[in-house]
PDB file of C-alpha atoms in Angstrom:
ATOM      1  CA  UNK C   1     -34.224 -59.585   2.899  1.00  0.00           C
ATOM      2  CA  UNK C   2     -31.977 -59.559  -0.159  1.00  0.00           C
ATOM      3  CA  UNK C   3     -30.224 -62.711   1.058  1.00  0.00           C
ATOM      4  CA  UNK C   4     -33.564 -64.495   1.530  1.00  0.00           C
ATOM      5  CA  UNK C   5     -34.605 -63.568  -2.018  1.00  0.00           C
ATOM      6  CA  UNK C   6     -31.304 -64.885  -3.367  1.00  0.00           C
ATOM      7  CA  UNK C   7     -31.750 -68.148  -1.465  1.00  0.00           C
ATOM      8  CA  UNK C   8     -35.293 -68.571  -2.816  1.00  0.00           C
ATOM      9  CA  UNK C   9     -34.070 -67.854  -6.337  1.00  0.00           C
ATOM     10  CA  UNK C  10     -31.275 -70.425  -6.012  1.00  0.00           C
ATOM     11  CA  UNK C  11     -33.705 -73.038  -4.678  1.00  0.00           C
ATOM     12  CA  UNK C  12     -36.050 -72.369  -7.586  1.00  0.00           C
ATOM     13  CA  UNK C  13     -33.168 -72.736 -10.038  1.00  0.00           C
ATOM     14  CA  UNK C  14     -32.098 -76.010  -8.411  1.00  0.00           C
ATOM     15  CA  UNK C  15     -35.672 -77.278  -8.561  1.00  0.00           C
ATOM     16  CA  UNK C  16     -35.972 -76.431 -12.258  1.00  0.00           C
ATOM     17  CA  UNK C  17     -32.596 -78.048 -12.974  1.00  0.00           C
ATOM     18  CA  UNK C  18     -33.609 -81.225 -11.131  1.00  0.00           C
ATOM     19  CA  UNK C  19     -36.963 -81.342 -12.927  1.00  0.00           C
ATOM     20  CA  UNK C  20     -35.200 -80.918 -16.264  1.00  0.00           C
ATOM     21  CA  UNK C  21     -32.771 -83.733 -15.395  1.00  0.00           C
ATOM     22  CA  UNK C  22     -35.548 -86.168 -14.444  1.00  0.00           C
ATOM     23  CA  UNK C  23     -37.510 -85.218 -17.563  1.00  0.00           C
ATOM     24  CA  UNK C  24     -34.450 -85.866 -19.745  1.00  0.00           C
ATOM     25  CA  UNK C  25     -33.943 -89.251 -18.064  1.00  0.00           C
ATOM     26  CA  UNK C  26     -37.605 -90.110 -18.670  1.00  0.00           C
ATOM     27  CA  UNK C  27     -37.464 -89.149 -22.356  1.00  0.00           C
ATOM     28  CA  UNK C  28     -34.172 -91.009 -22.782  1.00  0.00           C
ATOM     29  CA  UNK C  29     -35.621 -94.087 -21.107  1.00  0.00           C
ATOM     30  CA  UNK C  30     -38.752 -93.915 -23.243  1.00  0.00           C
ATOM     31  CA  UNK C  31     -36.818 -93.704 -26.509  1.00  0.00           C
ATOM     32  CA  UNK C  32     -34.261 -96.360 -25.561  1.00  0.00           C
ATOM     33  CA  UNK C  33     -36.824 -98.871 -24.273  1.00  0.00           C
ATOM     34  CA  UNK C  34     -39.350 -98.339 -27.065  1.00  0.00           C
ATOM     35  CA  UNK C  35     -36.890 -98.685 -29.935  1.00  0.00           C
ATOM     36  CA  UNK C  36     -35.031-101.698 -28.533  1.00  0.00           C
ATOM     37  CA  UNK C  37     -38.214-103.607 -27.762  1.00  0.00           C
ATOM     38  CA  UNK C  38     -39.533-102.807 -31.216  1.00  0.00           C
ATOM     39  CA  UNK C  39     -36.379-104.241 -32.785  1.00  0.00           C
ATOM     40  CA  UNK C  40     -36.745-107.622 -31.055  1.00  0.00           C
ATOM     41  CA  UNK C  41     -40.474-108.090 -31.737  1.00  0.00           C
ATOM     42  CA  UNK C  42     -39.856-111.293 -33.809  1.00  0.00           C
ATOM     43  CA  UNK C  43     -38.040-112.919 -30.889  1.00  0.00           C
ATOM     44  CA  UNK C  44     -40.807-111.834 -28.526  1.00  0.00           C
ATOM     45  CA  UNK C  45     -43.391-113.475 -30.793  1.00  0.00           C
ATOM     46  CA  UNK C  46     -41.437-116.740 -30.580  1.00  0.00           C
ATOM     47  CA  UNK C  47     -41.154-116.462 -26.782  1.00  0.00           C
ATOM     48  CA  UNK C  48     -44.865-115.779 -26.209  1.00  0.00           C
ATOM     49  CA  UNK C  49     -46.002-118.641 -28.466  1.00  0.00           C
ATOM     50  CA  UNK C  50     -43.571-121.059 -26.834  1.00  0.00           C
ATOM     51  CA  UNK C  51     -44.954-120.095 -23.427  1.00  0.00           C
ATOM     52  CA  UNK C  52     -48.602-120.332 -24.458  1.00  0.00           C
ATOM     53  CA  UNK C  53     -48.360-123.490 -26.627  1.00  0.00           C
ATOM     54  CA  UNK C  54     -45.325-125.454 -25.357  1.00  0.00           C
ATOM     55  CA  UNK C  55     -46.507-128.743 -26.899  1.00  0.00           C
ATOM     56  CA  UNK C  56     -46.881-127.334 -30.391  1.00  0.00           C
ATOM     57  CA  UNK C  57     -43.873-125.024 -30.155  1.00  0.00           C
ATOM     58  CA  UNK C  58     -41.397-127.200 -28.262  1.00  0.00           C
ATOM     59  CA  UNK C  59     -38.236-125.426 -29.489  1.00  0.00           C
ATOM     60  CA  UNK C  60     -37.177-122.131 -31.018  1.00  0.00           C
ATOM     61  CA  UNK C  61     -36.683-123.788 -34.405  1.00  0.00           C
ATOM     62  CA  UNK C  62     -40.050-125.547 -34.401  1.00  0.00           C
ATOM     63  CA  UNK C  63     -41.807-122.353 -33.341  1.00  0.00           C
ATOM     64  CA  UNK C  64     -40.110-120.343 -36.077  1.00  0.00           C
ATOM     65  CA  UNK C  65     -40.787-122.833 -38.892  1.00  0.00           C
ATOM     66  CA  UNK C  66     -44.392-123.512 -37.822  1.00  0.00           C
ATOM     67  CA  UNK C  67     -45.319-119.838 -37.561  1.00  0.00           C
ATOM     68  CA  UNK C  68     -43.624-119.111 -40.873  1.00  0.00           C
ATOM     69  CA  UNK C  69     -45.476-121.955 -42.583  1.00  0.00           C
ATOM     70  CA  UNK C  70     -48.910-121.323 -41.056  1.00  0.00           C
ATOM     71  CA  UNK C  71     -49.031-117.523 -40.759  1.00  0.00           C
ATOM     72  CA  UNK C  72     -46.290-116.167 -43.001  1.00  0.00           C
ATOM     73  CA  UNK C  73     -43.464-113.674 -42.292  1.00  0.00           C
ATOM     74  CA  UNK C  74     -45.863-111.006 -41.034  1.00  0.00           C
ATOM     75  CA  UNK C  75     -46.601-113.160 -37.993  1.00  0.00           C
ATOM     76  CA  UNK C  76     -43.215-112.257 -36.514  1.00  0.00           C
ATOM     77  CA  UNK C  77     -44.157-108.580 -36.314  1.00  0.00           C
ATOM     78  CA  UNK C  78     -47.515-109.048 -34.634  1.00  0.00           C
ATOM     79  CA  UNK C  79     -47.791-106.824 -31.579  1.00  0.00           C
ATOM     80  CA  UNK C  80     -45.063-104.397 -32.660  1.00  0.00           C
ATOM     81  CA  UNK C  81     -47.121-101.342 -31.665  1.00  0.00           C
ATOM     82  CA  UNK C  82     -47.709-102.734 -28.181  1.00  0.00           C
ATOM     83  CA  UNK C  83     -43.984-103.324 -27.839  1.00  0.00           C
ATOM     84  CA  UNK C  84     -43.029 -99.827 -28.966  1.00  0.00           C
ATOM     85  CA  UNK C  85     -45.601 -97.735 -27.101  1.00  0.00           C
ATOM     86  CA  UNK C  86     -46.039-100.005 -24.079  1.00  0.00           C
ATOM     87  CA  UNK C  87     -42.386-100.524 -23.303  1.00  0.00           C
ATOM     88  CA  UNK C  88     -41.648 -96.927 -24.232  1.00  0.00           C
ATOM     89  CA  UNK C  89     -44.068 -95.811 -21.519  1.00  0.00           C
ATOM     90  CA  UNK C  90     -42.564 -98.317 -19.117  1.00  0.00           C
ATOM     91  CA  UNK C  91     -39.012 -97.197 -19.913  1.00  0.00           C
ATOM     92  CA  UNK C  92     -39.847 -93.550 -19.370  1.00  0.00           C
ATOM     93  CA  UNK C  93     -41.248 -94.272 -15.912  1.00  0.00           C
ATOM     94  CA  UNK C  94     -38.589 -96.867 -15.057  1.00  0.00           C
ATOM     95  CA  UNK C  95     -35.531 -94.724 -15.775  1.00  0.00           C
ATOM     96  CA  UNK C  96     -36.923 -91.292 -14.974  1.00  0.00           C
ATOM     97  CA  UNK C  97     -38.531 -92.255 -11.678  1.00  0.00           C
ATOM     98  CA  UNK C  98     -35.537 -94.397 -10.676  1.00  0.00           C
ATOM     99  CA  UNK C  99     -33.312 -91.325 -10.789  1.00  0.00           C
ATOM    100  CA  UNK C 100     -35.911 -89.334  -8.860  1.00  0.00           C
ATOM    101  CA  UNK C 101     -36.406 -91.938  -6.135  1.00  0.00           C
ATOM    102  CA  UNK C 102     -32.662 -92.598  -5.854  1.00  0.00           C
ATOM    103  CA  UNK C 103     -32.078 -88.922  -5.067  1.00  0.00           C
ATOM    104  CA  UNK C 104     -35.078 -88.821  -2.721  1.00  0.00           C
ATOM    105  CA  UNK C 105     -34.105 -91.922  -0.741  1.00  0.00           C
ATOM    106  CA  UNK C 106     -30.438 -90.923  -0.669  1.00  0.00           C
ATOM    107  CA  UNK C 107     -31.402 -87.635   0.994  1.00  0.00           C
ATOM    108  CA  UNK C 108     -33.875 -89.225   3.419  1.00  0.00           C
ATOM    109  CA  UNK C 109     -31.981 -92.428   4.243  1.00  0.00           C
ATOM    110  CA  UNK C 110     -28.539 -90.878   4.481  1.00  0.00           C
ATOM    111  CA  UNK C 111     -26.728 -93.692   6.274  1.00  0.00           C
ATOM    112  CA  UNK C 112     -28.466 -96.588   4.494  1.00  0.00           C
ATOM    113  CA  UNK C 113     -26.654 -99.237   2.487  1.00  0.00           C
ATOM    114  CA  UNK C 114     -26.415 -98.277  -1.182  1.00  0.00           C
ATOM    115  CA  UNK C 115     -27.845-101.632  -2.329  1.00  0.00           C
ATOM    116  CA  UNK C 116     -30.927-100.912  -0.214  1.00  0.00           C
ATOM    117  CA  UNK C 117     -31.258 -97.506  -1.888  1.00  0.00           C
ATOM    118  CA  UNK C 118     -30.976 -99.124  -5.334  1.00  0.00           C
ATOM    119  CA  UNK C 119     -33.592-101.745  -4.455  1.00  0.00           C
ATOM    120  CA  UNK C 120     -36.047 -99.228  -3.011  1.00  0.00           C
ATOM    121  CA  UNK C 121     -35.614 -96.748  -5.868  1.00  0.00           C
ATOM    122  CA  UNK C 122     -36.051 -99.311  -8.632  1.00  0.00           C
ATOM    123  CA  UNK C 123     -39.021-100.986  -6.922  1.00  0.00           C
ATOM    124  CA  UNK C 124     -40.808 -97.666  -6.407  1.00  0.00           C
ATOM    125  CA  UNK C 125     -40.255 -96.661 -10.031  1.00  0.00           C
ATOM    126  CA  UNK C 126     -41.336-100.062 -11.346  1.00  0.00           C
ATOM    127  CA  UNK C 127     -44.710 -99.909  -9.605  1.00  0.00           C
ATOM    128  CA  UNK C 128     -45.657 -96.908 -11.741  1.00  0.00           C
ATOM    129  CA  UNK C 129     -43.872 -98.230 -14.834  1.00  0.00           C
ATOM    130  CA  UNK C 130     -46.024-101.368 -14.845  1.00  0.00           C
ATOM    131  CA  UNK C 131     -49.232 -99.417 -14.438  1.00  0.00           C
ATOM    132  CA  UNK C 132     -48.279 -97.687 -17.700  1.00  0.00           C
ATOM    133  CA  UNK C 133     -47.237-100.929 -19.435  1.00  0.00           C
ATOM    134  CA  UNK C 134     -50.046-103.270 -18.386  1.00  0.00           C
ATOM    135  CA  UNK C 135     -52.796-102.234 -20.878  1.00  0.00           C
ATOM    136  CA  UNK C 136     -50.382-102.483 -23.811  1.00  0.00           C
ATOM    137  CA  UNK C 137     -49.099-105.857 -22.611  1.00  0.00           C
ATOM    138  CA  UNK C 138     -52.653-107.192 -22.321  1.00  0.00           C
ATOM    139  CA  UNK C 139     -53.345-106.432 -25.982  1.00  0.00           C
ATOM    140  CA  UNK C 140     -49.885-107.447 -27.227  1.00  0.00           C
ATOM    141  CA  UNK C 141     -49.957-110.969 -25.802  1.00  0.00           C
ATOM    142  CA  UNK C 142     -53.429-111.621 -27.204  1.00  0.00           C
ATOM    143  CA  UNK C 143     -52.430-110.318 -30.642  1.00  0.00           C
ATOM    144  CA  UNK C 144     -49.290-112.463 -30.718  1.00  0.00           C
ATOM    145  CA  UNK C 145     -50.764-115.688 -29.334  1.00  0.00           C
ATOM    146  CA  UNK C 146     -54.269-115.463 -30.834  1.00  0.00           C
ATOM    147  CA  UNK C 147     -53.930-114.582 -34.553  1.00  0.00           C
ATOM    148  CA  UNK C 148     -57.666-113.943 -35.001  1.00  0.00           C
ATOM    149  CA  UNK C 149     -58.097-111.778 -31.921  1.00  0.00           C
ATOM    150  CA  UNK C 150     -56.992-108.471 -33.462  1.00  0.00           C
ATOM    151  CA  UNK C 151     -54.443-106.978 -35.829  1.00  0.00           C
ATOM    152  CA  UNK C 152     -52.879-104.570 -33.351  1.00  0.00           C
ATOM    153  CA  UNK C 153     -53.525-101.833 -30.792  1.00  0.00           C
ATOM    154  CA  UNK C 154     -56.098 -99.946 -32.870  1.00  0.00           C
ATOM    155  CA  UNK C 155     -58.631-102.790 -32.891  1.00  0.00           C
ATOM    156  CA  UNK C 156     -57.211-104.682 -29.897  1.00  0.00           C
ATOM    157  CA  UNK C 157     -57.871-102.000 -27.275  1.00  0.00           C
ATOM    158  CA  UNK C 158     -61.585-101.610 -28.105  1.00  0.00           C
ATOM    159  CA  UNK C 159     -62.069-105.393 -28.239  1.00  0.00           C
ATOM    160  CA  UNK C 160     -60.508-105.974 -24.814  1.00  0.00           C
ATOM    161  CA  UNK C 161     -62.598-103.161 -23.321  1.00  0.00           C
ATOM    162  CA  UNK C 162     -65.790-104.402 -24.994  1.00  0.00           C
ATOM    163  CA  UNK C 163     -65.371-108.033 -23.893  1.00  0.00           C
ATOM    164  CA  UNK C 164     -63.683-107.663 -20.491  1.00  0.00           C
ATOM    165  CA  UNK C 165     -64.137-104.052 -19.431  1.00  0.00           C
ATOM    166  CA  UNK C 166     -61.479-101.789 -17.934  1.00  0.00           C
ATOM    167  CA  UNK C 167     -60.218-104.522 -15.603  1.00  0.00           C
ATOM    168  CA  UNK C 168     -59.339-106.632 -18.631  1.00  0.00           C
ATOM    169  CA  UNK C 169     -56.361-104.360 -19.245  1.00  0.00           C
ATOM    170  CA  UNK C 170     -55.031-105.061 -15.752  1.00  0.00           C
ATOM    171  CA  UNK C 171     -55.830-108.769 -15.587  1.00  0.00           C
ATOM    172  CA  UNK C 172     -52.131-109.611 -15.318  1.00  0.00           C
ATOM    173  CA  UNK C 173     -50.950-106.653 -13.230  1.00  0.00           C
ATOM    174  CA  UNK C 174     -50.024-108.684 -10.133  1.00  0.00           C
ATOM    175  CA  UNK C 175     -47.926-111.279 -12.026  1.00  0.00           C
ATOM    176  CA  UNK C 176     -46.522-108.438 -14.132  1.00  0.00           C
ATOM    177  CA  UNK C 177     -45.357-106.808 -10.904  1.00  0.00           C
ATOM    178  CA  UNK C 178     -44.118-110.229  -9.855  1.00  0.00           C
ATOM    179  CA  UNK C 179     -42.036-110.403 -13.027  1.00  0.00           C
ATOM    180  CA  UNK C 180     -40.811-106.849 -13.375  1.00  0.00           C
ATOM    181  CA  UNK C 181     -40.304-105.756  -9.750  1.00  0.00           C
ATOM    182  CA  UNK C 182     -37.661-108.416  -9.002  1.00  0.00           C
ATOM    183  CA  UNK C 183     -36.194-107.929 -12.475  1.00  0.00           C
ATOM    184  CA  UNK C 184     -35.909-104.166 -12.091  1.00  0.00           C
ATOM    185  CA  UNK C 185     -34.515-104.381  -8.550  1.00  0.00           C
ATOM    186  CA  UNK C 186     -31.870-106.922  -9.561  1.00  0.00           C
ATOM    187  CA  UNK C 187     -31.158-105.174 -12.870  1.00  0.00           C
ATOM    188  CA  UNK C 188     -30.527-101.692 -11.453  1.00  0.00           C
ATOM    189  CA  UNK C 189     -28.580-102.952  -8.449  1.00  0.00           C
ATOM    190  CA  UNK C 190     -26.461-105.269 -10.605  1.00  0.00           C
ATOM    191  CA  UNK C 191     -25.835-102.452 -13.066  1.00  0.00           C
ATOM    192  CA  UNK C 192     -24.755-100.014 -10.339  1.00  0.00           C
ATOM    193  CA  UNK C 193     -22.427-102.531  -8.700  1.00  0.00           C
ATOM    194  CA  UNK C 194     -21.040-103.703 -12.064  1.00  0.00           C
ATOM    195  CA  UNK C 195     -20.174-100.129 -13.041  1.00  0.00           C
ATOM    196  CA  UNK C 196     -18.474 -99.638  -9.693  1.00  0.00           C
ATOM    197  CA  UNK C 197     -16.560-102.938 -10.041  1.00  0.00           C
ATOM    198  CA  UNK C 198     -15.377-102.208 -13.589  1.00  0.00           C
ATOM    199  CA  UNK C 199     -13.994 -98.769 -12.752  1.00  0.00           C
ATOM    200  CA  UNK C 200     -12.386 -99.866  -9.482  1.00  0.00           C
ATOM    201  CA  UNK C 201     -10.937-103.232 -10.491  1.00  0.00           C
ATOM    202  CA  UNK C 202     -10.661-103.358 -14.287  1.00  0.00           C
ATOM    203  CA  UNK C 203     -10.109 -99.840 -15.629  1.00  0.00           C
ATOM    204  CA  UNK C 204      -8.697 -98.518 -12.334  1.00  0.00           C
ATOM    205  CA  UNK C 205      -9.384 -94.925 -13.295  1.00  0.00           C
ATOM    206  CA  UNK C 206     -11.952 -92.397 -12.246  1.00  0.00           C
ATOM    207  CA  UNK C 207     -14.963 -92.094 -14.496  1.00  0.00           C
ATOM    208  CA  UNK C 208     -14.241 -88.471 -15.363  1.00  0.00           C
ATOM    209  CA  UNK C 209     -10.724 -89.444 -16.461  1.00  0.00           C
ATOM    210  CA  UNK C 210     -12.070 -91.898 -19.045  1.00  0.00           C
ATOM    211  CA  UNK C 211     -13.172 -91.004 -22.566  1.00  0.00           C
ATOM    212  CA  UNK C 212     -16.855 -91.033 -23.462  1.00  0.00           C
ATOM    213  CA  UNK C 213     -16.284 -94.167 -25.550  1.00  0.00           C
ATOM    214  CA  UNK C 214     -14.743 -95.941 -22.552  1.00  0.00           C
ATOM    215  CA  UNK C 215     -17.609 -94.853 -20.321  1.00  0.00           C
ATOM    216  CA  UNK C 216     -20.170 -96.156 -22.818  1.00  0.00           C
ATOM    217  CA  UNK C 217     -18.202 -99.412 -23.052  1.00  0.00           C
ATOM    218  CA  UNK C 218     -18.555 -99.817 -19.282  1.00  0.00           C
ATOM    219  CA  UNK C 219     -22.269 -99.093 -19.659  1.00  0.00           C
ATOM    220  CA  UNK C 220     -22.605-101.936 -22.206  1.00  0.00           C
ATOM    221  CA  UNK C 221     -20.754-104.505 -20.069  1.00  0.00           C
ATOM    222  CA  UNK C 222     -22.688-103.588 -16.948  1.00  0.00           C
ATOM    223  CA  UNK C 223     -25.961-103.533 -18.893  1.00  0.00           C
ATOM    224  CA  UNK C 224     -25.487-107.028 -20.317  1.00  0.00           C
ATOM    225  CA  UNK C 225     -24.604-108.434 -16.892  1.00  0.00           C
ATOM    226  CA  UNK C 226     -27.648-106.781 -15.337  1.00  0.00           C
ATOM    227  CA  UNK C 227     -30.005-108.031 -18.055  1.00  0.00           C
ATOM    228  CA  UNK C 228     -28.808-111.636 -17.933  1.00  0.00           C
ATOM    229  CA  UNK C 229     -29.085-111.893 -14.143  1.00  0.00           C
ATOM    230  CA  UNK C 230     -32.483-110.186 -14.130  1.00  0.00           C
ATOM    231  CA  UNK C 231     -33.943-112.467 -16.815  1.00  0.00           C
ATOM    232  CA  UNK C 232     -33.384-115.597 -14.718  1.00  0.00           C
ATOM    233  CA  UNK C 233     -34.941-114.027 -11.612  1.00  0.00           C
ATOM    234  CA  UNK C 234     -38.083-112.909 -13.461  1.00  0.00           C
ATOM    235  CA  UNK C 235     -38.660-115.958 -15.707  1.00  0.00           C
ATOM    236  CA  UNK C 236     -41.329-117.671 -13.547  1.00  0.00           C
ATOM    237  CA  UNK C 237     -43.562-114.599 -13.452  1.00  0.00           C
ATOM    238  CA  UNK C 238     -43.065-114.059 -17.190  1.00  0.00           C
ATOM    239  CA  UNK C 239     -44.514-117.512 -17.894  1.00  0.00           C
ATOM    240  CA  UNK C 240     -47.471-116.797 -15.611  1.00  0.00           C
ATOM    241  CA  UNK C 241     -48.201-113.474 -17.349  1.00  0.00           C
ATOM    242  CA  UNK C 242     -48.281-115.163 -20.772  1.00  0.00           C
ATOM    243  CA  UNK C 243     -50.565-117.921 -19.462  1.00  0.00           C
ATOM    244  CA  UNK C 244     -53.051-115.493 -17.902  1.00  0.00           C
ATOM    245  CA  UNK C 245     -53.252-113.107 -20.833  1.00  0.00           C
ATOM    246  CA  UNK C 246     -53.691-115.925 -23.361  1.00  0.00           C
ATOM    247  CA  UNK C 247     -56.436-117.387 -21.121  1.00  0.00           C
ATOM    248  CA  UNK C 248     -54.638-120.693 -20.694  1.00  0.00           C
ATOM    249  CA  UNK C 249     -55.447-120.243 -16.987  1.00  0.00           C
ATOM    250  CA  UNK C 250     -58.015-118.149 -15.121  1.00  0.00           C
ATOM    251  CA  UNK C 251     -56.046-117.447 -11.954  1.00  0.00           C
ATOM    252  CA  UNK C 252     -52.514-117.210 -10.619  1.00  0.00           C
ATOM    253  CA  UNK C 253     -52.760-120.522  -8.761  1.00  0.00           C
ATOM    254  CA  UNK C 254     -54.181-122.370 -11.775  1.00  0.00           C
ATOM    255  CA  UNK C 255     -51.419-120.927 -13.973  1.00  0.00           C
ATOM    256  CA  UNK C 256     -48.723-122.206 -11.626  1.00  0.00           C
ATOM    257  CA  UNK C 257     -50.343-125.654 -11.440  1.00  0.00           C
ATOM    258  CA  UNK C 258     -50.759-125.906 -15.192  1.00  0.00           C
ATOM    259  CA  UNK C 259     -47.220-124.805 -16.029  1.00  0.00           C
ATOM    260  CA  UNK C 260     -45.534-126.794 -13.260  1.00  0.00           C
ATOM    261  CA  UNK C 261     -43.079-125.504 -10.697  1.00  0.00           C
ATOM    262  CA  UNK C 262     -39.882-126.543 -12.483  1.00  0.00           C
ATOM    263  CA  UNK C 263     -41.188-125.330 -15.851  1.00  0.00           C
ATOM    264  CA  UNK C 264     -41.733-121.885 -14.368  1.00  0.00           C
ATOM    265  CA  UNK C 265     -37.961-121.475 -14.230  1.00  0.00           C
ATOM    266  CA  UNK C 266     -36.937-123.354 -17.374  1.00  0.00           C
ATOM    267  CA  UNK C 267     -39.657-122.788 -19.993  1.00  0.00           C
ATOM    268  CA  UNK C 268     -38.532-120.195 -22.565  1.00  0.00           C
ATOM    269  CA  UNK C 269     -35.485-119.302 -20.410  1.00  0.00           C
ATOM    270  CA  UNK C 270     -32.885-119.607 -23.234  1.00  0.00           C
ATOM    271  CA  UNK C 271     -34.816-117.322 -25.548  1.00  0.00           C
ATOM    272  CA  UNK C 272     -35.480-114.892 -22.681  1.00  0.00           C
ATOM    273  CA  UNK C 273     -31.745-114.636 -22.029  1.00  0.00           C
ATOM    274  CA  UNK C 274     -31.225-114.125 -25.780  1.00  0.00           C
ATOM    275  CA  UNK C 275     -33.855-111.390 -25.630  1.00  0.00           C
ATOM    276  CA  UNK C 276     -33.219-109.647 -22.353  1.00  0.00           C
ATOM    277  CA  UNK C 277     -29.413-109.491 -22.261  1.00  0.00           C
ATOM    278  CA  UNK C 278     -28.954-107.647 -25.588  1.00  0.00           C
ATOM    279  CA  UNK C 279     -32.115-105.569 -25.088  1.00  0.00           C
ATOM    280  CA  UNK C 280     -31.046-104.280 -21.672  1.00  0.00           C
ATOM    281  CA  UNK C 281     -27.553-103.638 -23.043  1.00  0.00           C
ATOM    282  CA  UNK C 282     -28.935-101.575 -25.920  1.00  0.00           C
ATOM    283  CA  UNK C 283     -31.307 -99.739 -23.597  1.00  0.00           C
ATOM    284  CA  UNK C 284     -28.496 -98.651 -21.308  1.00  0.00           C
ATOM    285  CA  UNK C 285     -26.318 -97.759 -24.312  1.00  0.00           C
ATOM    286  CA  UNK C 286     -29.017 -95.602 -25.948  1.00  0.00           C
ATOM    287  CA  UNK C 287     -29.994 -94.127 -22.585  1.00  0.00           C
ATOM    288  CA  UNK C 288     -26.445 -93.119 -21.671  1.00  0.00           C
ATOM    289  CA  UNK C 289     -25.665 -91.940 -25.209  1.00  0.00           C
ATOM    290  CA  UNK C 290     -28.539 -89.472 -25.010  1.00  0.00           C
ATOM    291  CA  UNK C 291     -27.318 -88.326 -21.585  1.00  0.00           C
ATOM    292  CA  UNK C 292     -23.758 -87.888 -22.889  1.00  0.00           C
ATOM    293  CA  UNK C 293     -24.981 -85.926 -25.923  1.00  0.00           C
ATOM    294  CA  UNK C 294     -26.918 -83.721 -23.491  1.00  0.00           C
ATOM    295  CA  UNK C 295     -23.765 -82.996 -21.511  1.00  0.00           C
ATOM    296  CA  UNK C 296     -24.484 -85.362 -18.609  1.00  0.00           C
ATOM    297  CA  UNK C 297     -22.258 -88.149 -17.240  1.00  0.00           C
ATOM    298  CA  UNK C 298     -23.033 -91.797 -17.894  1.00  0.00           C
ATOM    299  CA  UNK C 299     -25.093 -93.765 -15.377  1.00  0.00           C
ATOM    300  CA  UNK C 300     -23.852 -95.641 -12.342  1.00  0.00           C
ATOM    301  CA  UNK C 301     -22.280 -94.646  -9.064  1.00  0.00           C
ATOM    302  CA  UNK C 302     -18.564 -95.277  -8.571  1.00  0.00           C
ATOM    303  CA  UNK C 303     -16.964 -95.448  -5.142  1.00  0.00           C
ATOM    304  CA  UNK C 304     -13.232 -95.741  -5.539  1.00  0.00           C
ATOM    305  CA  UNK C 305      -9.972 -94.946  -3.800  1.00  0.00           C
ATOM    306  CA  UNK C 306      -7.339 -93.671  -6.187  1.00  0.00           C
ATOM    307  CA  UNK C 307      -4.003 -92.035  -5.603  1.00  0.00           C
ATOM    308  CA  UNK C 308      -3.683 -88.457  -6.754  1.00  0.00           C
ATOM    309  CA  UNK C 309      -0.220 -86.884  -6.335  1.00  0.00           C
ATOM    310  CA  UNK C 310       0.726 -89.576  -3.825  1.00  0.00           C
ATOM    311  CA  UNK C 311      -2.308 -89.043  -1.631  1.00  0.00           C
ATOM    312  CA  UNK C 312      -5.332 -91.274  -1.250  1.00  0.00           C
ATOM    313  CA  UNK C 313      -8.511 -89.634  -2.388  1.00  0.00           C
ATOM    314  CA  UNK C 314     -12.010 -91.084  -2.090  1.00  0.00           C
ATOM    315  CA  UNK C 315     -14.439 -90.292  -4.845  1.00  0.00           C
ATOM    316  CA  UNK C 316     -18.054 -90.945  -5.519  1.00  0.00           C
ATOM    317  CA  UNK C 317     -19.229 -90.282  -9.058  1.00  0.00           C
ATOM    318  CA  UNK C 318     -22.801 -90.396 -10.271  1.00  0.00           C
TER     319      UNK C 318
END
């Protein structure tokens, strides 16, 4: 009886510890994603306008000078609230639920390939993350691409609801999933494998043997690689989302026809790489910094064979 009580107490403690860990990851993801997306709002304004009006804004320079001349400097900060709160909510779900699903699938699918676990975990988390992001994205794109639509979230939310109803907030959910699900799957998997590669082949030391600064340096390199690869994969869906929300097209098929197949991959790609690579890098850096300050290890699994006292020893570090 005493042993059973001790076992129940230990299970309860483990459950509380796991819940606290996932909550910390969610808060860290929310803060890192919200602040980084807020910082690059001017670049996002350029990207959205180039996607919505490619004839008028045919280059980054022309978009910048035209917006500055016609709408003034304040135009580059339109939609900042949607960026901060929307992507903060997305980041909280994306990072927190990724850690939860990775543990869940690792326990259930014990013998599965790790890449499959990464893909499944990130995809599952991203489904919920986009449900949180979608209403904010709907208002943000309209505010940025239609100067007279609204000033921000405060008047944008009621206007969307009044004119389009509740479904207006989720008008672009399917293409948003189409953009962010592949991006998240590629981003997390690339990050995990990049971390593993850097420790095994570049640093050639176990993660716990490296300083915190070195670990965060690995996080930055892996984060930039993951963001750059993910931006190319998700670019077509990003163009479709902008077209639907700005009402340049009324359906997914019409959006694809109007943009053109080749333009789906090339339109706004340079500025997306400029945006996504540094943003994802900063997100991972802020995210792991908060984890380190909380006494947790940095992100990324490492499978490596190192020699300790002349013997081979296999390690897996999370």
